[in-house]
């Protein structure tokens, strides 16, 4: 709670913030360190942002940690990231509960090892009765993959003789984010002006905020800057 007083928060907070946590590799490279050091530093930044989000009363936070396309990285980096995330899920769950953070993991688990999936399910189960910040970790997540999986779920229902009515709202029930509001604000670090397959259905009307700062340097102070800019945006949703 301590540092929140030194920042000027806007009166109006977004209900759901998504963050594309990009730039770990470049952060490390700038320091002459291996990319893995960047990922470790990225975890520290994520931990701080999660804690801060809870402190300021944010309802939903979705962190993009690993994309379906990231499976195309060198096996060594993938293994490192998977081990890092497994350890994280195991070691941080007590703190999540203490900080009143409820975990959900969105993504396609089919490329993950069973031990990873077990770790995920265990962490989700342990935080299931928590009532504070809803933290969604996008792991092995891709928006296109999510939509294709949704379509296949519908096909399965139809094959069984069911006739679900599909419209823009009902389609959301087939996505990993079922039950969550659409993101209001999507932040991307490290200056890249692209979506990289993050929440492409849900983020159709999200406000975007890009900062040049590399993810390991993203701080609560930077987060507050984004929240303040969001508060000044005019959202029209196609209306006048
Ligand atoms: C983001 O940092 C973390 C993941 C995608 C896992 P990067 O690893 O993409 O870092 P850059 O973009 O190469 O700097
Ligand atoms: C997006 O970052 C994915 C995550 C932050 C997890 P990337 O580094 O994978 O995106 P591209 O390749 O620059 O588009
Ligand atoms: Mg990147």
mmCIF file of C-alpha atoms in Angstrom, residues 68-164:
data_model
loop_
_atom_site.group_PDB
_atom_site.id
_atom_site.type_symbol
_atom_site.label_atom_id
_atom_site.label_comp_id
_atom_site.label_asym_id
_atom_site.label_seq_id
_atom_site.Cartn_x
_atom_site.Cartn_y
_atom_site.Cartn_z
ATOM 1 C CA UNK A 68 1.577 -19.697 -29.317
ATOM 2 C CA UNK A 69 4.221 -18.201 -31.631
ATOM 3 C CA UNK A 70 6.811 -18.208 -28.832
ATOM 4 C CA UNK A 71 6.942 -22.018 -29.220
ATOM 5 C CA UNK A 72 9.051 -21.240 -32.312
ATOM 6 C CA UNK A 73 11.890 -19.866 -30.180
ATOM 7 C CA UNK A 74 15.054 -21.908 -29.599
ATOM 8 C CA UNK A 75 14.328 -24.948 -27.361
ATOM 9 C CA UNK A 76 16.805 -23.704 -24.770
ATOM 10 C CA UNK A 77 14.893 -20.457 -24.260
ATOM 11 C CA UNK A 78 11.553 -22.280 -24.207
ATOM 12 C CA UNK A 79 12.814 -24.728 -21.592
ATOM 13 C CA UNK A 80 14.119 -21.905 -19.482
ATOM 14 C CA UNK A 81 10.811 -20.043 -19.660
ATOM 15 C CA UNK A 82 8.781 -23.139 -18.847
ATOM 16 C CA UNK A 83 10.952 -23.977 -15.855
ATOM 17 C CA UNK A 84 10.752 -20.369 -14.705
ATOM 18 C CA UNK A 85 6.983 -20.354 -14.918
ATOM 19 C CA UNK A 86 6.599 -23.712 -13.223
ATOM 20 C CA UNK A 87 8.722 -22.529 -10.329
ATOM 21 C CA UNK A 88 6.785 -19.285 -10.223
ATOM 22 C CA UNK A 89 3.438 -21.026 -10.000
ATOM 23 C CA UNK A 90 4.724 -23.181 -7.175
ATOM 24 C CA UNK A 91 6.552 -20.525 -5.173
ATOM 25 C CA UNK A 92 4.212 -17.580 -5.569
ATOM 26 C CA UNK A 93 0.868 -19.162 -4.858
ATOM 27 C CA UNK A 94 1.072 -18.507 -1.110
ATOM 28 C CA UNK A 95 1.745 -14.832 -1.801
ATOM 29 C CA UNK A 96 -1.116 -14.696 -4.274
ATOM 30 C CA UNK A 97 -3.488 -15.953 -1.604
ATOM 31 C CA UNK A 98 -2.029 -13.552 0.968
ATOM 32 C CA UNK A 99 -2.460 -10.664 -1.482
ATOM 33 C CA UNK A 100 -5.994 -11.778 -2.345
ATOM 34 C CA UNK A 101 -5.174 -12.587 -5.987
ATOM 35 C CA UNK A 102 -7.209 -15.180 -7.854
ATOM 36 C CA UNK A 103 -5.382 -16.928 -10.676
ATOM 37 C CA UNK A 104 -6.644 -18.103 -14.026
ATOM 38 C CA UNK A 105 -4.447 -19.335 -16.864
ATOM 39 C CA UNK A 106 -5.627 -18.785 -20.426
ATOM 40 C CA UNK A 107 -4.032 -20.608 -23.325
ATOM 41 C CA UNK A 108 -3.606 -23.900 -25.083
ATOM 42 C CA UNK A 109 -2.112 -26.520 -22.793
ATOM 43 C CA UNK A 110 -1.536 -29.172 -25.442
ATOM 44 C CA UNK A 111 2.111 -28.252 -26.006
ATOM 45 C CA UNK A 112 2.894 -28.183 -22.295
ATOM 46 C CA UNK A 113 4.281 -31.007 -20.228
ATOM 47 C CA UNK A 114 1.979 -32.744 -17.768
ATOM 48 C CA UNK A 115 3.979 -31.409 -14.808
ATOM 49 C CA UNK A 116 3.354 -27.864 -16.026
ATOM 50 C CA UNK A 117 -0.372 -28.472 -16.450
ATOM 51 C CA UNK A 118 -0.510 -30.052 -12.973
ATOM 52 C CA UNK A 119 1.262 -27.035 -11.494
ATOM 53 C CA UNK A 120 -1.177 -24.685 -13.212
ATOM 54 C CA UNK A 121 -4.231 -26.599 -12.003
ATOM 55 C CA UNK A 122 -2.869 -26.792 -8.501
ATOM 56 C CA UNK A 123 -2.275 -23.023 -8.334
ATOM 57 C CA UNK A 124 -5.718 -22.266 -9.780
ATOM 58 C CA UNK A 125 -7.352 -24.594 -7.282
ATOM 59 C CA UNK A 126 -5.523 -23.047 -4.325
ATOM 60 C CA UNK A 127 -6.663 -19.514 -5.192
ATOM 61 C CA UNK A 128 -10.194 -20.429 -6.251
ATOM 62 C CA UNK A 129 -11.931 -18.949 -3.188
ATOM 63 C CA UNK A 130 -10.021 -15.688 -3.284
ATOM 64 C CA UNK A 131 -12.082 -12.553 -3.891
ATOM 65 C CA UNK A 132 -9.598 -9.796 -4.859
ATOM 66 C CA UNK A 133 -7.786 -9.095 -8.122
ATOM 67 C CA UNK A 134 -8.473 -11.557 -10.935
ATOM 68 C CA UNK A 135 -5.112 -12.326 -12.491
ATOM 69 C CA UNK A 136 -5.169 -14.064 -15.852
ATOM 70 C CA UNK A 137 -1.890 -15.413 -17.061
ATOM 71 C CA UNK A 138 -1.825 -15.873 -20.845
ATOM 72 C CA UNK A 139 0.428 -18.853 -21.320
ATOM 73 C CA UNK A 140 0.778 -20.617 -24.641
ATOM 74 C CA UNK A 141 -1.899 -18.165 -25.655
ATOM 75 C CA UNK A 142 -2.803 -17.033 -29.149
ATOM 76 C CA UNK A 143 -5.940 -15.194 -30.158
ATOM 77 C CA UNK A 144 -6.282 -17.050 -33.450
ATOM 78 C CA UNK A 145 -5.777 -20.381 -31.738
ATOM 79 C CA UNK A 146 -8.400 -19.423 -29.163
ATOM 80 C CA UNK A 147 -10.939 -18.574 -31.879
ATOM 81 C CA UNK A 148 -10.266 -21.799 -33.792
ATOM 82 C CA UNK A 149 -10.666 -23.808 -30.576
ATOM 83 C CA UNK A 150 -13.956 -22.007 -29.926
ATOM 84 C CA UNK A 151 -15.220 -22.872 -33.412
ATOM 85 C CA UNK A 152 -14.281 -26.506 -32.884
ATOM 86 C CA UNK A 153 -16.162 -26.599 -29.561
ATOM 87 C CA UNK A 154 -19.244 -25.319 -31.403
ATOM 88 C CA UNK A 155 -18.801 -27.934 -34.149
ATOM 89 C CA UNK A 156 -18.680 -30.644 -31.457
ATOM 90 C CA UNK A 157 -21.956 -29.387 -29.994
ATOM 91 C CA UNK A 158 -23.607 -29.353 -33.387
ATOM 92 C CA UNK A 159 -22.407 -32.895 -34.073
ATOM 93 C CA UNK A 160 -24.123 -33.933 -30.847
ATOM 94 C CA UNK A 161 -27.351 -32.480 -32.187
ATOM 95 C CA UNK A 162 -27.279 -29.294 -30.163
ATOM 96 C CA UNK A 163 -28.139 -25.990 -31.821
ATOM 97 C CA UNK A 164 -26.330 -23.252 -29.902
#
